[in-house]
Short mmCIF file of C-alpha atoms in Angstrom, two decimals:
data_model
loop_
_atom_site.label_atom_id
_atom_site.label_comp_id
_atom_site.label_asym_id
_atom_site.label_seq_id
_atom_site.Cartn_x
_atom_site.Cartn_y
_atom_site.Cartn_z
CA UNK A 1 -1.35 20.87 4.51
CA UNK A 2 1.60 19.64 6.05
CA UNK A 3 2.44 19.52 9.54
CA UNK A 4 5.40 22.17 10.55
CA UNK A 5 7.20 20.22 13.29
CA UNK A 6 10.27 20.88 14.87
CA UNK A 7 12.26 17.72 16.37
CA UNK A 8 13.96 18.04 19.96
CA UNK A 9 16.23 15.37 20.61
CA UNK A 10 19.49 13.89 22.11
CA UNK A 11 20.46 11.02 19.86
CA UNK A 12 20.51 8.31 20.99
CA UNK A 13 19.17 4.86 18.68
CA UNK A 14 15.57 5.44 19.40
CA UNK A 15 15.79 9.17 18.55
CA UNK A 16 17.60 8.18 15.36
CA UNK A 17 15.23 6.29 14.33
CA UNK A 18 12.51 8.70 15.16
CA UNK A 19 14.41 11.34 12.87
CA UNK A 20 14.46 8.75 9.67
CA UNK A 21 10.73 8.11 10.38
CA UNK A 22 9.70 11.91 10.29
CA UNK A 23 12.10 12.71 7.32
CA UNK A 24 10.58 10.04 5.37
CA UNK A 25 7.18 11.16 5.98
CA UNK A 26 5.87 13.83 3.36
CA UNK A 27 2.82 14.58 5.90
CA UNK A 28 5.05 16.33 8.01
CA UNK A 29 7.66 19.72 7.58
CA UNK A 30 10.22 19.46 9.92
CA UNK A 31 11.22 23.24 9.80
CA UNK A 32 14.37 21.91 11.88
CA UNK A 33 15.83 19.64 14.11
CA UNK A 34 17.23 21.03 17.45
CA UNK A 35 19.43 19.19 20.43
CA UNK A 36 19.90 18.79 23.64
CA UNK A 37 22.06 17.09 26.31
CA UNK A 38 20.73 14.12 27.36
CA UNK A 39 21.82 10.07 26.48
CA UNK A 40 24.91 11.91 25.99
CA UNK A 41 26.64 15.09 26.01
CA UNK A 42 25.30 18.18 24.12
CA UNK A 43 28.60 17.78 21.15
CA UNK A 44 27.68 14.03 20.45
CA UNK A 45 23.75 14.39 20.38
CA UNK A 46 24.12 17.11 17.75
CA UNK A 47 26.74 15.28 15.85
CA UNK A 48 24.30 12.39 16.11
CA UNK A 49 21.55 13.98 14.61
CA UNK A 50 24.27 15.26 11.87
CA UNK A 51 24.88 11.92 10.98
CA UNK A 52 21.84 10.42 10.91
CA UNK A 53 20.53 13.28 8.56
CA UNK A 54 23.57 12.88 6.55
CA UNK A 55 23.20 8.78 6.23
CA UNK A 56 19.82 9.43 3.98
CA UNK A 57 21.40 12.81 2.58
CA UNK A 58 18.70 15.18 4.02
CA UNK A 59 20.13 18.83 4.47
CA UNK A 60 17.81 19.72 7.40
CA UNK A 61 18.50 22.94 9.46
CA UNK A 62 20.19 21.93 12.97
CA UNK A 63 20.38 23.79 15.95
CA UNK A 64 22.39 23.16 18.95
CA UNK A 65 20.89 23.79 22.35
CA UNK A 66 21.01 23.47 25.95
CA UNK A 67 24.35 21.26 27.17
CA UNK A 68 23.20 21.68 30.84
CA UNK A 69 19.90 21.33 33.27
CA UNK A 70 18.12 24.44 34.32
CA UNK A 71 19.57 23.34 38.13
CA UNK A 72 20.26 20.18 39.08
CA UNK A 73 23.56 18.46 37.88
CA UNK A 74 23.92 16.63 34.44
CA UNK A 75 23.32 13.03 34.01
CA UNK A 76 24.20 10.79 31.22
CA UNK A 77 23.01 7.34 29.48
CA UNK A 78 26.13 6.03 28.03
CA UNK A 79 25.42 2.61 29.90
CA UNK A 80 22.53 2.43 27.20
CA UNK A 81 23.44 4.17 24.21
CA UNK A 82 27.37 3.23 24.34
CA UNK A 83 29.96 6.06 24.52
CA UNK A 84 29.26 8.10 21.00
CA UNK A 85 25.81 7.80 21.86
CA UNK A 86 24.58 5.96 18.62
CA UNK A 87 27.12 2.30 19.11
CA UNK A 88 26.25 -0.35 16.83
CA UNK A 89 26.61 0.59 13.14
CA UNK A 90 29.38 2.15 11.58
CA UNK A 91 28.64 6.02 11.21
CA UNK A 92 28.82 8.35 8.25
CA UNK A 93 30.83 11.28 8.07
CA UNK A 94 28.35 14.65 9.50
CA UNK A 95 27.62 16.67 6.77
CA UNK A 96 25.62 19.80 7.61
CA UNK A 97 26.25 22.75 8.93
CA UNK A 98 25.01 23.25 12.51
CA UNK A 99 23.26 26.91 13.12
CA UNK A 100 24.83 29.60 15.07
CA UNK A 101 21.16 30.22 16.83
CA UNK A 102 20.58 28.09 19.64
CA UNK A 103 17.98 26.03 19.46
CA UNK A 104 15.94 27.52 22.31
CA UNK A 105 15.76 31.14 19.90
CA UNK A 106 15.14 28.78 16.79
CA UNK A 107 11.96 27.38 18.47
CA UNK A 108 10.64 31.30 19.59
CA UNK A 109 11.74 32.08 16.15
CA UNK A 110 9.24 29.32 14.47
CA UNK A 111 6.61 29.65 17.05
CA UNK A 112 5.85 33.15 16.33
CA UNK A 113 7.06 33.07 12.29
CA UNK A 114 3.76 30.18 12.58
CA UNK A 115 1.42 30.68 15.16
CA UNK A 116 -0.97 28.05 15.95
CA UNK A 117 0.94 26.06 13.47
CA UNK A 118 4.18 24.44 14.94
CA UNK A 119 4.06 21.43 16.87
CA UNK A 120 7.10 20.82 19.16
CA UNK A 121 8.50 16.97 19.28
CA UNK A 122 11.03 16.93 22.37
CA UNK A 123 12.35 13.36 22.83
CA UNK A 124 15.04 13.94 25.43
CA UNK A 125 15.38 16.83 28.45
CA UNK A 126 12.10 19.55 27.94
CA UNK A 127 15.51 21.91 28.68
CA UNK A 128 15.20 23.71 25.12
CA UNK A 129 11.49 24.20 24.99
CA UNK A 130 11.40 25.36 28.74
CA UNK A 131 13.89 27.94 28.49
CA UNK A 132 12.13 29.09 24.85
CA UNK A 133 8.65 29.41 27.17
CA UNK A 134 10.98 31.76 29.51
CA UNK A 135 12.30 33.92 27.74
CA UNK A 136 9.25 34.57 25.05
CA UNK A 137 6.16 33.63 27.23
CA UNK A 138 4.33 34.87 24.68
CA UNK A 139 4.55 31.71 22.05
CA UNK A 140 2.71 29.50 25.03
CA UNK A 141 -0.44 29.96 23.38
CA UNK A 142 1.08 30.29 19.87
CA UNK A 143 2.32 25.97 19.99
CA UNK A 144 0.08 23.94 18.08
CA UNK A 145 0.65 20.70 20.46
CA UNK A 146 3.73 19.43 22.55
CA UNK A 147 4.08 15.51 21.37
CA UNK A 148 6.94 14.84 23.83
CA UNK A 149 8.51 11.04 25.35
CA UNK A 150 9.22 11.12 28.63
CA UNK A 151 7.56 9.92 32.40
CA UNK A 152 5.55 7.38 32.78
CA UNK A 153 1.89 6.36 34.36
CA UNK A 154 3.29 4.00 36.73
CA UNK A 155 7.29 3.12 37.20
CA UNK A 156 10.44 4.61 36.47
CA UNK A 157 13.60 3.47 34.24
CA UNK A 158 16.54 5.60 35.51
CA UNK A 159 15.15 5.62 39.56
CA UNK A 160 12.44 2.97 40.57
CA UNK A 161 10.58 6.89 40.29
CA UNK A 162 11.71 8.31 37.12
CA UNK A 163 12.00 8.09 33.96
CA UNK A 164 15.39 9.06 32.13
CA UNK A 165 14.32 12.06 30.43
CA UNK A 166 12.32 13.79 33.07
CA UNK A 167 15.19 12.95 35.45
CA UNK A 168 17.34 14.88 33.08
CA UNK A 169 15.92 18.12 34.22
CA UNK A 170 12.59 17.84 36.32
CA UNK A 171 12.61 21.51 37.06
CA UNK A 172 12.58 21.92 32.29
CA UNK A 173 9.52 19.37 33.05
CA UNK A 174 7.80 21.22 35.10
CA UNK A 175 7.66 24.94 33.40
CA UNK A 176 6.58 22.67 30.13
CA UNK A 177 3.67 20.28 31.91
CA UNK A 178 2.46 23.16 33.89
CA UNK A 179 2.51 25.61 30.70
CA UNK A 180 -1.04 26.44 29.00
CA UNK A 181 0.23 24.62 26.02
CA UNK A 182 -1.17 21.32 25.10
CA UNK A 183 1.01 18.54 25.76
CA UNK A 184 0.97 15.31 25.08
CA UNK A 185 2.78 12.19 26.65
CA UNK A 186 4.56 9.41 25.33
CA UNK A 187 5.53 7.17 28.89
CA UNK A 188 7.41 4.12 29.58
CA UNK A 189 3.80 2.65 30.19
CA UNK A 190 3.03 2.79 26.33
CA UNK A 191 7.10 2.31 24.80
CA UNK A 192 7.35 -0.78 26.87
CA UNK A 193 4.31 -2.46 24.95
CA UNK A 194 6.67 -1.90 21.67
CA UNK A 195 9.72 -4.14 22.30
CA UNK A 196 11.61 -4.61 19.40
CA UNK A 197 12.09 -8.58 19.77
CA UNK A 198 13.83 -10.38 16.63
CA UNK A 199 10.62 -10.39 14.75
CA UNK A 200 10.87 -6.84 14.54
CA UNK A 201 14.57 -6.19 13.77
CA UNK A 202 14.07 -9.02 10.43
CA UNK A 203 11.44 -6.41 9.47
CA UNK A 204 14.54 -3.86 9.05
CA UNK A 205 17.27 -6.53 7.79
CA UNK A 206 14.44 -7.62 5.04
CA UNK A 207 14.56 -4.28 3.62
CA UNK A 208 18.42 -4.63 2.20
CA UNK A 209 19.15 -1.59 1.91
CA UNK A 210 21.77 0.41 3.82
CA UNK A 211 19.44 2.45 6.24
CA UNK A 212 17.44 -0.94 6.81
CA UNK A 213 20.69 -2.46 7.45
CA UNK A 214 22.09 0.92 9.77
CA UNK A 215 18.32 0.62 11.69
CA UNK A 216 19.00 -3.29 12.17
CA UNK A 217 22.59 -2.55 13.82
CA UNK A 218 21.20 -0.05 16.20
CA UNK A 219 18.27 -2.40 17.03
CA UNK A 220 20.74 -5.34 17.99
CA UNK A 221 23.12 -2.91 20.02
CA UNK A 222 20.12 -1.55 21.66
CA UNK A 223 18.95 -4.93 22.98
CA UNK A 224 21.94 -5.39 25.22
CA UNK A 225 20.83 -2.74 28.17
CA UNK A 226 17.23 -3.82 27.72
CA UNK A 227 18.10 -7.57 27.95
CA UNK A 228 20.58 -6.85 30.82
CA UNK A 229 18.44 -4.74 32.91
CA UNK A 230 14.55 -6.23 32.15
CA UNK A 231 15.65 -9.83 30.51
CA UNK A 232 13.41 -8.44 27.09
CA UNK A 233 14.62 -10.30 23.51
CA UNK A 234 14.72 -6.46 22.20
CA UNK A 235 14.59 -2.74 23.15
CA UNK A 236 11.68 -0.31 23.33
CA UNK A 237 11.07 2.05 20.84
CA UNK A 238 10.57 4.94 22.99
CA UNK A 239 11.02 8.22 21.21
CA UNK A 240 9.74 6.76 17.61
CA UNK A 241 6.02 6.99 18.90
CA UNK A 242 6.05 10.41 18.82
CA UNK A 243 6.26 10.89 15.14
CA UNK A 244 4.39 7.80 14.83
CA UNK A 245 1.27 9.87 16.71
CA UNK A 246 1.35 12.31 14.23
CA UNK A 247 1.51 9.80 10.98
CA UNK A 248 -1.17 7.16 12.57
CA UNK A 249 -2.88 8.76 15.95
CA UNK A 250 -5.35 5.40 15.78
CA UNK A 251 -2.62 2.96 16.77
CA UNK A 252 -3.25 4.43 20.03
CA UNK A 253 -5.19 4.72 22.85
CA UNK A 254 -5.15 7.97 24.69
CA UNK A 255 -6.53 8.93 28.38
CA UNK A 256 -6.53 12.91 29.80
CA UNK A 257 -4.94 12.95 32.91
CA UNK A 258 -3.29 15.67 35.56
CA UNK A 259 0.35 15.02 35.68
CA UNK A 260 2.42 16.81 37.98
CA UNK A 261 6.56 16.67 37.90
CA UNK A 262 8.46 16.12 41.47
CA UNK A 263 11.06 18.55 41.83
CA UNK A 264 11.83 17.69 44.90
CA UNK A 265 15.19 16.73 46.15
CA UNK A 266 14.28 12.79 47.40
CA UNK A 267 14.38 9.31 46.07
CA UNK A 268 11.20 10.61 44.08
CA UNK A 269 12.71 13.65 41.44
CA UNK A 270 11.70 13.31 38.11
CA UNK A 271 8.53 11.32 38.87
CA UNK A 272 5.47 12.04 36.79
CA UNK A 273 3.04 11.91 39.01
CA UNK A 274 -0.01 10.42 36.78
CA UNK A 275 -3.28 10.64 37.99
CA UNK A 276 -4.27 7.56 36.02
CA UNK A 277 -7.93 7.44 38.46
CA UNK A 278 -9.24 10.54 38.02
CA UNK A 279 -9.08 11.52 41.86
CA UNK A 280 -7.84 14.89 41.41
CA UNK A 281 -10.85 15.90 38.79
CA UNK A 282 -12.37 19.10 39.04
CA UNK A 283 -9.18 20.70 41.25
CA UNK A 284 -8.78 22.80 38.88
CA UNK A 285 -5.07 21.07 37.41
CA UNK A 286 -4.21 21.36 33.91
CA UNK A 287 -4.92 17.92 32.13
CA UNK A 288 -2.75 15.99 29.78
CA UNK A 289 -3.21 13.20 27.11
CA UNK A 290 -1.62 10.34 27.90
CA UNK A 291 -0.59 7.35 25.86
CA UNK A 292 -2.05 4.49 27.94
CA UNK A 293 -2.42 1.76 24.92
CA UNK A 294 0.02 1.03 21.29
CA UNK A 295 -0.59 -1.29 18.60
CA UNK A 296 3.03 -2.42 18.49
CA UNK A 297 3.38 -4.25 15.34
CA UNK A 298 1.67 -1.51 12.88
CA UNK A 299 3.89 0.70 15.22
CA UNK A 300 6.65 -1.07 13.94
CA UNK A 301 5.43 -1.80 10.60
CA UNK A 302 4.80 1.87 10.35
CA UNK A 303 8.27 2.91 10.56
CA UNK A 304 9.16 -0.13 8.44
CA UNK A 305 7.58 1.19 5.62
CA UNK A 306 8.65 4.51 5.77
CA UNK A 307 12.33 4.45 5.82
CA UNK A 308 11.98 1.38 3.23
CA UNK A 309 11.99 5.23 0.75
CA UNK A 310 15.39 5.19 1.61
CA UNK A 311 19.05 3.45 0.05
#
């Protein structure tokens, strides 16, 4: 049977490619793809995912979502993603028709259309699936699995505390990790094993074919923050490991930990506070699995040879 999934996002390159990796993968059912605000504003992250759909001609139902936090003020990635969001290759004309539903009613909608069937893929702000928790508490126990990126084991990306994501709406973060549903955790600890150095972006430009050639172009944009800001030959593949769970769990290594978010209005909001040792066993605290270990190149390799199905 296939997987029903339902794709959060806020593209953003590494979403992109995330969405061409699930939509080329007949395991899984994405019963829709839903945005957020996040790398950039709510308008370009669904027009994002429009045109990445669009590129490989797959009419998939989109729903727009949350364009603000739960409380705190919006932030924004443009310094990494360039001003559209998705700089680099040239983009296609959108072609679908984005839903009237927002996204957060879509996902209550699925949940309880498929309990114990849907699992939920967020890969930007947890804004969308918090406020769908909210308002129908009732599909907590209905969600097959929360796969989500964000937070890390050890350091941050946006504050020397928190990753980008998290950051984006810690209070979101905290409704979802504290939820009974299962969650589990894609962190700058594992996406920073997967750097996608030039070895990896001739993997893409080998394929000759126009998506291999519009993955290559986000690749090389992509490796101008990560170079600038860590010195890497190529950026990490955050958000892709998600789907990449689903397809091929054993190119990972997992560990159940607590993790806690910090709301708190200091240097240290947004940090996922990992408890990597085990100290806080037996407290009673909700645990989480945690990607602690990737093997990078069938990680990339993976994604290779799925969107290799497309032109």
């Amino acid at each position: 049977m296939r997987r029903k999934i339902i794709l959060d996002c806020d593209p953003g390159h590494d979403d992109a490619i995330n969405i061409l990796l699930a939509l080329a993968s007949p395991e899984l059912d994405v019963l829709g793809i839903t945005t957020v605000f996040g790398n950039v504003d709510l308008a370009k992250t669904t027009q994002n995912a429009n045109v990445v759909c669009s590129l490989v001609n797959k009419n998939v139902p989109l729903f727009a979502g949350a364009s603000e936090p739960l409380l705190n003020p919006r932030i924004s990635a443009e310094s990494c993603h360039g001003a559209s969001g998705l700089e680099g290759p040239d983009l296609p004309p959108p072609q679908l028709k984005v839903q009237d539903q927002h996204a957060a009613l879509f996902i209550i909608e699925s949940v309880r259309q498929y309990p114990h069937e849907v699992t939920l893929v967020p890969t930007g702000a947890l804004t969308n699936i918090a406020l769908a928790m909210k308002m129908a508490p009732d599909i907590v126990p209905l969600i097959k699995e929360i796969v989500l990126m964000g937070g890390s084991t050890d350091n941050g990306n946006w504050t020397p505390a928190a990753e980008f994501n998290i950051l984006t709406d810690p209070h979101a973060a905290h409704i979802v990790f504290n939820s009974t549903a299962p969650v589990t955790m894609f962190g700058l600890n594992v996406t920073h094993q997967a750097i996608a150095n030039p070895k990896v972006v001739e993997l893409f430009r080998q394929l000759h074919t126009q998506t291999g050639d519009f993955v290559t172009e986000l690749l090389v944009f992509f490796k101008k923050h990560h170079e600038e800001r860590y010195g890497w030959d190529g950026g990490a593949l955050h958000d892709p490991m998600t789907v990449a769970y689903l397809l091929k769990p054993e190119l990972f290594e997992f560990k159940s930990m607590a993790v806690t978010i910090d709301t708190s209005q200091t240097d240290n909001m947004g940090r996922t506070n990992c408890d990597v040792w085990g100290v806080l066993k037996g407290k009673g605290l909700k645990e989480t699995k945690v990607a602690v270990k990737v093997d990078a190149w069938g990680f990339f390799k993976l994604i290779a040879e799925r969107i290799s199905v497309y032109p």
